[in-house]
Short mmCIF file of C-alpha atoms and ligand atoms in Angstrom, two decimals:
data_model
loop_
_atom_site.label_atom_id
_atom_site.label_comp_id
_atom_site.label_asym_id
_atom_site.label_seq_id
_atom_site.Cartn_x
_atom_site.Cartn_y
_atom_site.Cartn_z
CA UNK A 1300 -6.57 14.88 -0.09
CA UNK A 1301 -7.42 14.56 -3.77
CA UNK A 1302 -5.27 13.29 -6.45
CA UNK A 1303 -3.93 15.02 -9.22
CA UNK A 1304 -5.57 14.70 -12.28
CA UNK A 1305 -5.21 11.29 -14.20
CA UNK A 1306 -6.13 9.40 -17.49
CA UNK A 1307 -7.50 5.36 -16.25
CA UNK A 1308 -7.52 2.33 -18.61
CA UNK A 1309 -8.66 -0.64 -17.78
CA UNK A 1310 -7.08 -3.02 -20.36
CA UNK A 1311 -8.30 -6.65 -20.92
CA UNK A 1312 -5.28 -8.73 -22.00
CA UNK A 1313 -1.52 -8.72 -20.32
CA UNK A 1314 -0.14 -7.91 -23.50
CA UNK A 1315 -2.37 -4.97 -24.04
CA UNK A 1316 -1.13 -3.36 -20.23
CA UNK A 1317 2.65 -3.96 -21.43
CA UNK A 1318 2.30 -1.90 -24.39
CA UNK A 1319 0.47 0.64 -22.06
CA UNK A 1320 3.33 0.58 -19.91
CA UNK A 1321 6.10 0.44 -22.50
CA UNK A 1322 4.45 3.31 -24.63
CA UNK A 1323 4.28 5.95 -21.00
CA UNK A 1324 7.40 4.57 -19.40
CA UNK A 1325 7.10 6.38 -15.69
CA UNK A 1326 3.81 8.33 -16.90
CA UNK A 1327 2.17 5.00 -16.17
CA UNK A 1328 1.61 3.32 -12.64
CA UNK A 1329 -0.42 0.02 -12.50
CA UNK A 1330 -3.25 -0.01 -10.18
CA UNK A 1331 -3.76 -3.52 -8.31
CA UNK A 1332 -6.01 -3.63 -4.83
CA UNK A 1333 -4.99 0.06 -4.59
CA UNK A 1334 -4.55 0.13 -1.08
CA UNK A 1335 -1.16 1.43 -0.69
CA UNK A 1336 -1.27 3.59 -4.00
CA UNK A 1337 -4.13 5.49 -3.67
CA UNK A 1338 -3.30 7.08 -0.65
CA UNK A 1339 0.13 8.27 -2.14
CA UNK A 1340 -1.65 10.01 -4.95
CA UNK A 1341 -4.18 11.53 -2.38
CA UNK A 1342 -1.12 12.85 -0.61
CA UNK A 1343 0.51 13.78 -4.08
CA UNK A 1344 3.43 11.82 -3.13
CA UNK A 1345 2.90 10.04 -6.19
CA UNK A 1346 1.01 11.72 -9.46
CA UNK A 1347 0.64 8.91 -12.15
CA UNK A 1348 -0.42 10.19 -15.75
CA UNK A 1349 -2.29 7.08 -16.59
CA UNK A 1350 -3.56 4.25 -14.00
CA UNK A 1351 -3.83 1.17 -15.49
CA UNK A 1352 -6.29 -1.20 -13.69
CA UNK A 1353 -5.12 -5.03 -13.41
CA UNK A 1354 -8.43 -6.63 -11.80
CA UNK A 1355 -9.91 -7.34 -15.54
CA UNK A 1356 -7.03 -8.97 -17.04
CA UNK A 1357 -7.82 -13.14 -17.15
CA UNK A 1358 -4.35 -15.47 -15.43
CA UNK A 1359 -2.92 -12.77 -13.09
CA UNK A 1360 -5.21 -14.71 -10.13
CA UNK A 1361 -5.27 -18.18 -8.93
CA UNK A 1362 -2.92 -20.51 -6.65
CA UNK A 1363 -1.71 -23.66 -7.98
CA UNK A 1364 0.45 -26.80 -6.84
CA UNK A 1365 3.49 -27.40 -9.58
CA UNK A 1366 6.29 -30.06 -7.95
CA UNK A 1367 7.60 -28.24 -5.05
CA UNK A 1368 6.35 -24.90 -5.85
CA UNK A 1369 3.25 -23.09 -4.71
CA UNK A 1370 2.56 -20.64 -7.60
CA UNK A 1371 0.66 -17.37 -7.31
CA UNK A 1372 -0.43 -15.05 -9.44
CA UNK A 1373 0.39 -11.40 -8.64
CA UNK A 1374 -3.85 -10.21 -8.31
CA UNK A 1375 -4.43 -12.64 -6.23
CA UNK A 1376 -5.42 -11.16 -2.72
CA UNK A 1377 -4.60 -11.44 0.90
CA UNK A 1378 -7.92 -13.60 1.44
CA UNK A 1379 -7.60 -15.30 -1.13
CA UNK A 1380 -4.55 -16.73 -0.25
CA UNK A 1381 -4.93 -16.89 3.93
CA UNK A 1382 -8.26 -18.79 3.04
CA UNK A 1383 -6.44 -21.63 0.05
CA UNK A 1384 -5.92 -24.88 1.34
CA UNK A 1385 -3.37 -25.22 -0.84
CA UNK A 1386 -1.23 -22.57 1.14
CA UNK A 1387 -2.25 -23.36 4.37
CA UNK A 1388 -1.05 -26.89 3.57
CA UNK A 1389 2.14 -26.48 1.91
CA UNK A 1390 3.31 -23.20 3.03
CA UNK A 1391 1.53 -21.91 6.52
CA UNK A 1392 3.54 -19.21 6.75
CA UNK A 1393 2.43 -17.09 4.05
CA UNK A 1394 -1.41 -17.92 5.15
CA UNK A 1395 -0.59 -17.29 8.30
CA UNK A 1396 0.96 -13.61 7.04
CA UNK A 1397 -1.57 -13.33 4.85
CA UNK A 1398 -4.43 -13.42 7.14
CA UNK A 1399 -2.27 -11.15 9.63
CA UNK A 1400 -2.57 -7.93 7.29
CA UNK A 1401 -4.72 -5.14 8.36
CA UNK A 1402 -8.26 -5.69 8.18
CA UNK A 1403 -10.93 -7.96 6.28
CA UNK A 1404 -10.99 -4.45 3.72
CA UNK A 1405 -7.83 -4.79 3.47
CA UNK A 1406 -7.43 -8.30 2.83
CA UNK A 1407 -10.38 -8.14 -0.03
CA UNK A 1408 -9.02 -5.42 -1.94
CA UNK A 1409 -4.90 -5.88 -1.30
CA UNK A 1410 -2.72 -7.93 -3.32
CA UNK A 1411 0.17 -9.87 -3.01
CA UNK A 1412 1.41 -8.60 -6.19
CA UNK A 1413 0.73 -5.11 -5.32
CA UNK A 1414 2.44 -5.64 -1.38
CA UNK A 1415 5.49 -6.99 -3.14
CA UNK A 1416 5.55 -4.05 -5.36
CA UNK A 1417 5.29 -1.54 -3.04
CA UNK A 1418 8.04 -3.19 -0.63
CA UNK A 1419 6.79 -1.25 2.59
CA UNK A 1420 9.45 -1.97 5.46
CA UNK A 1421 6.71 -2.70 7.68
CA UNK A 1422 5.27 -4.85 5.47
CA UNK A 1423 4.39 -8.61 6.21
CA UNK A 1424 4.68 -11.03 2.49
CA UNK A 1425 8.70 -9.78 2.42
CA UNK A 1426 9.50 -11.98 5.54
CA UNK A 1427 7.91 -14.99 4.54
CA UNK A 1428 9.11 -14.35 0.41
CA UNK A 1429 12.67 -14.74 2.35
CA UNK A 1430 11.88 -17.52 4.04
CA UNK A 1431 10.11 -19.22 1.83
CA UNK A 1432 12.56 -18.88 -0.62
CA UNK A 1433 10.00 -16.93 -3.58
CA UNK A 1434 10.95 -15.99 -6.74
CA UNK A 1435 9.34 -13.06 -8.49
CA UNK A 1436 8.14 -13.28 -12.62
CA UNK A 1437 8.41 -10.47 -14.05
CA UNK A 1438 6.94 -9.43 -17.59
CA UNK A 1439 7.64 -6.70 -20.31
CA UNK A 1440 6.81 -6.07 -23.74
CA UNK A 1441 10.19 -7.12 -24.22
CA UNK A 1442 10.42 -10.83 -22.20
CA UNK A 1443 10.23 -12.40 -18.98
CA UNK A 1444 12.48 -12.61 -16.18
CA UNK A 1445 12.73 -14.54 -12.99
CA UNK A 1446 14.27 -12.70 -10.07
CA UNK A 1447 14.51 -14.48 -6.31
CA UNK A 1448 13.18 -12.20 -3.33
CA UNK A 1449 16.79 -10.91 -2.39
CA UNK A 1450 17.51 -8.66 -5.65
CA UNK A 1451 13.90 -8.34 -6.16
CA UNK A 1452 13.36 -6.29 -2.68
CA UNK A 1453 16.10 -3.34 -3.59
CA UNK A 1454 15.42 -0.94 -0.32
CA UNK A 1455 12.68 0.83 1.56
CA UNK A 1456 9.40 1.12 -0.73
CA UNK A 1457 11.81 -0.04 -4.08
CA UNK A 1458 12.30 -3.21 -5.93
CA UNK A 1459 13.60 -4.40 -9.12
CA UNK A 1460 10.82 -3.97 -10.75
CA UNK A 1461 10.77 -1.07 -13.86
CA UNK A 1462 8.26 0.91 -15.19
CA UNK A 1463 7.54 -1.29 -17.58
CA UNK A 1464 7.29 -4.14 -15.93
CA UNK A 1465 4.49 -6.47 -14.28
CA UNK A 1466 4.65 -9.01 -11.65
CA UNK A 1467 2.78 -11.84 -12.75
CA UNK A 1468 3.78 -14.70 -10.54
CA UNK A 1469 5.02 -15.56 -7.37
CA UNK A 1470 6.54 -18.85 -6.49
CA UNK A 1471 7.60 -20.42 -2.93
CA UNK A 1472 9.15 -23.58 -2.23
CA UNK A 1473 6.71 -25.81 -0.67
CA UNK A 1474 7.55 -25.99 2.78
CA UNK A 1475 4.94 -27.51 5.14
CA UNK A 1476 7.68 -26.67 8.31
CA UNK A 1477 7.24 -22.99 8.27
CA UNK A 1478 5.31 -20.06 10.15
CA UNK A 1479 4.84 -16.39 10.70
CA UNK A 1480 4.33 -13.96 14.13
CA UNK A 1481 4.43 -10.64 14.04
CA UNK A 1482 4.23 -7.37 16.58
CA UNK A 1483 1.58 -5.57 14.76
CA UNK A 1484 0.86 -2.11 15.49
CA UNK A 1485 -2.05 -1.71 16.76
CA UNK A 1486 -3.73 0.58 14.80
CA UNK A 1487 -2.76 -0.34 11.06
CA UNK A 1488 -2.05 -3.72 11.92
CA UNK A 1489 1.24 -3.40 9.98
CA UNK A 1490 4.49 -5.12 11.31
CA UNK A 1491 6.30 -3.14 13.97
CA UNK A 1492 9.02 -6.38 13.41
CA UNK A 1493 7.54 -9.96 11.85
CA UNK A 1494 9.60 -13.33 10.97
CA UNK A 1495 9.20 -15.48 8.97
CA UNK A 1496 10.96 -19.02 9.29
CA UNK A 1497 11.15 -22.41 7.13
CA UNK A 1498 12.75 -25.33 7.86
CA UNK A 1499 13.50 -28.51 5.43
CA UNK A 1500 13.66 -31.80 6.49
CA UNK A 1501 11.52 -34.09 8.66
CA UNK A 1502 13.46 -34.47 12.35
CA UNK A 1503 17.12 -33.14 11.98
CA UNK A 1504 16.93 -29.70 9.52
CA UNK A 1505 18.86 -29.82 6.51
CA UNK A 1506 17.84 -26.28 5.52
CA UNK A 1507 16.33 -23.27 7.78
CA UNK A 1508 15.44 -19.71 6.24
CA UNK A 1509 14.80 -16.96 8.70
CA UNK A 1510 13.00 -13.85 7.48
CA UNK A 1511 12.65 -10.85 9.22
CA UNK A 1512 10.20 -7.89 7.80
CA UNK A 1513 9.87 -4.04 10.27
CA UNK A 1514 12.59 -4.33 12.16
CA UNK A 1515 15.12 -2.73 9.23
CA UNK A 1516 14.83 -0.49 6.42
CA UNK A 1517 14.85 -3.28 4.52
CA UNK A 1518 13.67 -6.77 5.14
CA UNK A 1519 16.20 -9.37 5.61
CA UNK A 1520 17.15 -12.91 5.99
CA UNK A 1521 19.68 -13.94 9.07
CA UNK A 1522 22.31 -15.95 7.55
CA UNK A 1523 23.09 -16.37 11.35
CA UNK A 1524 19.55 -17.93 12.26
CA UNK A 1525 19.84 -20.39 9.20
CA UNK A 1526 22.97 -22.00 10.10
CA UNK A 1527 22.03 -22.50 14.05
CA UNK A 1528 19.33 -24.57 12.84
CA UNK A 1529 20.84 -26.59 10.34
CA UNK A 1530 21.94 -29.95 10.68
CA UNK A 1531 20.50 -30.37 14.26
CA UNK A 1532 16.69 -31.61 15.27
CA UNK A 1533 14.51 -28.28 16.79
CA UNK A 1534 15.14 -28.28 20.48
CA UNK A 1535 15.16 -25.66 23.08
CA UNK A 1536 18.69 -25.19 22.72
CA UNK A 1537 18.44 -24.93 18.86
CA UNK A 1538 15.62 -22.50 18.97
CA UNK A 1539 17.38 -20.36 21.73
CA UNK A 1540 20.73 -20.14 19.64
CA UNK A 1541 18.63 -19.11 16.54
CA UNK A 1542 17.06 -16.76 18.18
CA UNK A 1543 19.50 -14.73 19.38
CA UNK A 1544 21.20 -14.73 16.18
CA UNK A 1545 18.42 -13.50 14.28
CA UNK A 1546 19.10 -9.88 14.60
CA UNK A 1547 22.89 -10.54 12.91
CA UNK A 1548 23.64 -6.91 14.18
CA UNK A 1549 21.65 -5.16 11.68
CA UNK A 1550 21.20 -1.04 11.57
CA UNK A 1551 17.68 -1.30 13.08
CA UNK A 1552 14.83 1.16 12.52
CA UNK A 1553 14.16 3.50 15.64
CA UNK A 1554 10.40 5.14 15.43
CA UNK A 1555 7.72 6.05 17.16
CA UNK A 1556 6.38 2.93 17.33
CA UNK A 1557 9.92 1.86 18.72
CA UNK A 1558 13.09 2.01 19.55
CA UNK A 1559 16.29 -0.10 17.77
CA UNK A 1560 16.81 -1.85 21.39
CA UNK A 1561 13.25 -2.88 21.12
CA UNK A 1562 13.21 -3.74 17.82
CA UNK A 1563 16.21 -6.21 18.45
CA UNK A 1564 14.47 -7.64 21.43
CA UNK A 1565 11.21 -8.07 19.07
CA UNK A 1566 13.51 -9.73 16.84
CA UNK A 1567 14.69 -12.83 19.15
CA UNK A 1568 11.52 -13.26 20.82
CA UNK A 1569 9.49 -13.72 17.58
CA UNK A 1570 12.31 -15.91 15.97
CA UNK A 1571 11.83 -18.10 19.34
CA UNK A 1572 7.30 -17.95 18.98
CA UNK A 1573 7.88 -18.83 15.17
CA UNK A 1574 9.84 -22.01 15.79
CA UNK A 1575 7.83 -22.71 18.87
CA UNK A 1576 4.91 -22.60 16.48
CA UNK A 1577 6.35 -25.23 14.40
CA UNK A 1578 7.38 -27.45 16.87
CA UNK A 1579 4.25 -27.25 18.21
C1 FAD B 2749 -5.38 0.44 6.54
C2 FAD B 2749 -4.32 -0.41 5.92
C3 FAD B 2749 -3.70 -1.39 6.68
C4 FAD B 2749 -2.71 -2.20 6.12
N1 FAD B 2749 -2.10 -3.11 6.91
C5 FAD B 2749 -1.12 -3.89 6.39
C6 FAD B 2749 -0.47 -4.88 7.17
O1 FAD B 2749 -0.80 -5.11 8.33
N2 FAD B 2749 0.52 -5.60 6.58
C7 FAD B 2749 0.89 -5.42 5.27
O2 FAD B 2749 1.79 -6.11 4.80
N3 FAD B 2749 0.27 -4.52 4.49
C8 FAD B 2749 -0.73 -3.75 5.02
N4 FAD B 2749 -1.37 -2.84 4.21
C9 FAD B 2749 -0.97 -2.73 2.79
C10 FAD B 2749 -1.76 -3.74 1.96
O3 FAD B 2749 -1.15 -5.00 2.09
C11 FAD B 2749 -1.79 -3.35 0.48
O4 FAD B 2749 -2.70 -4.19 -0.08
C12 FAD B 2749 -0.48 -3.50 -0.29
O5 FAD B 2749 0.58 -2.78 0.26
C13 FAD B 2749 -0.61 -2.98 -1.72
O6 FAD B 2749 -1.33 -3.89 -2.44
P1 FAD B 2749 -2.39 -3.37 -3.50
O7 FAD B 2749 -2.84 -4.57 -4.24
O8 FAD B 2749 -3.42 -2.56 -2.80
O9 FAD B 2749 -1.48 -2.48 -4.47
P2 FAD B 2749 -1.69 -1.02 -5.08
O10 FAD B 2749 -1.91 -0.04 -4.00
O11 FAD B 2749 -2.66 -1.06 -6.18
O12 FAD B 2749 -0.23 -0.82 -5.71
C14 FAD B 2749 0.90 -0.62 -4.89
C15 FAD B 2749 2.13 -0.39 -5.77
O13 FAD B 2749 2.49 -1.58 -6.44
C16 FAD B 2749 2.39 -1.43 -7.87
N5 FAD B 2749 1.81 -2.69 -8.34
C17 FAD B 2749 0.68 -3.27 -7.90
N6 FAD B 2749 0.51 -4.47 -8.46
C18 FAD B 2749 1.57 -4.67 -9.28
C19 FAD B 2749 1.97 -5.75 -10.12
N7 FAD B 2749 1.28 -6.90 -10.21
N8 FAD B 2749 3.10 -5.59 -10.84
C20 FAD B 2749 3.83 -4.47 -10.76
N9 FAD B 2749 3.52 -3.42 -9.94
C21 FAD B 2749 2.39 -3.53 -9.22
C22 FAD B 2749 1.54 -0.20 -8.08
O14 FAD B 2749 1.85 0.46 -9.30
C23 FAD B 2749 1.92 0.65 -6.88
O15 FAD B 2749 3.16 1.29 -7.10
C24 FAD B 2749 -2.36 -2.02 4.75
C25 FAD B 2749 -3.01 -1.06 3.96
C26 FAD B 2749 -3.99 -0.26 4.54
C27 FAD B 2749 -4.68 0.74 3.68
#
């Protein structure tokens, strides 16, 4: 259980880690709350040459307001954002994710740069980034580029992201109808199946996003959930209908935390608890 040997830099400007990056290409692994890529070098499953620390560079934290946009920076972490007023206001579902994952250690040290990054399938942020309708900046030596959650989260534990790239920023659409429930497992609190859901629109919906993080290799959002929602008020009848199109016949993931069937069932009952929780 100890890593491989490796050099560390802790640089103090962004432009000074892209140059890092650029100059070692896949030598190079950026080190944010650590949480998740620590324990892969432990286990050798990952052996960077160079770590370069994130947590002194000035911008990459912080939560601000900007039209209809909530933006993030990538180091900011899980309590940091479950605890903002500014995301419990305009976007409850990503506090309410946010203050779902693993433990207060966890939630000091984790990032939601660094969860994004790492695109677990049992993660919780990929739900609500669907739902919420994020979009991911990315930075280089070379440019910028904007990417929206769906090409951003490739497959299970990859993204769009290259080597030498950093997520700076992440933006959602502000969205004061939305929540989160998940099925954690009990002992690393991860998401055996979570979702995710946003609607638009005061009384009838004129847009719904369902998310759903665990339950696949991948997360996803149910095109099938969306459009039972929209264009009708939330009632029993709409919830029920979205609900049981949430799991759009997906390939589920079958574990030993649980089965596909289970999973699906997971999958409408948490669709039904999320809009419940809006509805109030
Ligand atoms: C005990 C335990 C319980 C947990 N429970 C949950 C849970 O319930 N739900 C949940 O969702 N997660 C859970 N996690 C994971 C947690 O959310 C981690 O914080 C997260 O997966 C990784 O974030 P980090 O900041 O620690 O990233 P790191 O471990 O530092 O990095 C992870 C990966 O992302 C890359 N990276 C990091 N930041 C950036 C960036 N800004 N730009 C580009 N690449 C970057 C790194 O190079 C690395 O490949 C748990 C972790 C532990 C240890």
């Amino acid at each position: 259980m100890i890593p491989a040997e490796f050099d560390y830099v802790e640089p103090s400007t962004l432009e000074e880690a892209l140059q890092i990056l650029a100059a070692r290409g896949e030598d190079a692994k950026v080190l944010a709350g650590g949480h998740s890529l620590v324990p892969l070098m432990k286990l050798r499953l990952a052996q960077p040459g160079v770590l370069v620390y994130l947590g002194r560079i000035p911008g990459l934290k912080g939560i601000s307001l900007d039209g209809q946009r909530l933006r993030i920076g990538g180091m900011t972490t899980h309590a940091e954002v479950a605890a903002s007023p500014l995301v419990r206001q305009h976007a409850p579902a990503l506090a309410q994710a946010a203050h779902e994952i693993g433990d207060r250690q966890v939630r000091a040290r984790g990032t939601i740069g660094g969860s994004l990054a790492h695109n677990d399938p049992a993660a919780d942020l990929p739900a609500v980034m669907l739902a919420l309708d994020a979009e991911m900046k990315l930075r280089s030596a070379s440019g910028e580029r904007t990417l929206k959650a769906e090409p951003f989260l490739v497959g299970m534990l990859e993204t769009a992201l290259r080597p030498d790239e950093i997520l700076t920023e992440v933006s959602v659409a502000v969205s004061p109808r939305s929540a989160y429930v998940k099925f954690p497992n009990p002992a690393s609190h991860y998401a055996i199946t979570g979702v995710g859901v946003a609607l638009q629109g005061n009384g009838t919906v004129t847009a719904a996003r369902v998310g759903v993080t665990g339950a696949a290799p991948l997360a996803y959002r149910s095109a099938g959930a969306g459009a039972a929602l929209t264009g009708r008020s939330l009632s029993a009848e709409s919830i029920s209908a979205a609900a049981n199109a949430a799991y759009d016949g997906r390939e589920l993931l079958s574990d030993i935390f649980a089965s596909a069937e289970y999973r699906s069932m997971l999958v409408r009952v948490l669709t039904k608890r999320a809009l419940e929780k809006i509805s109030g």
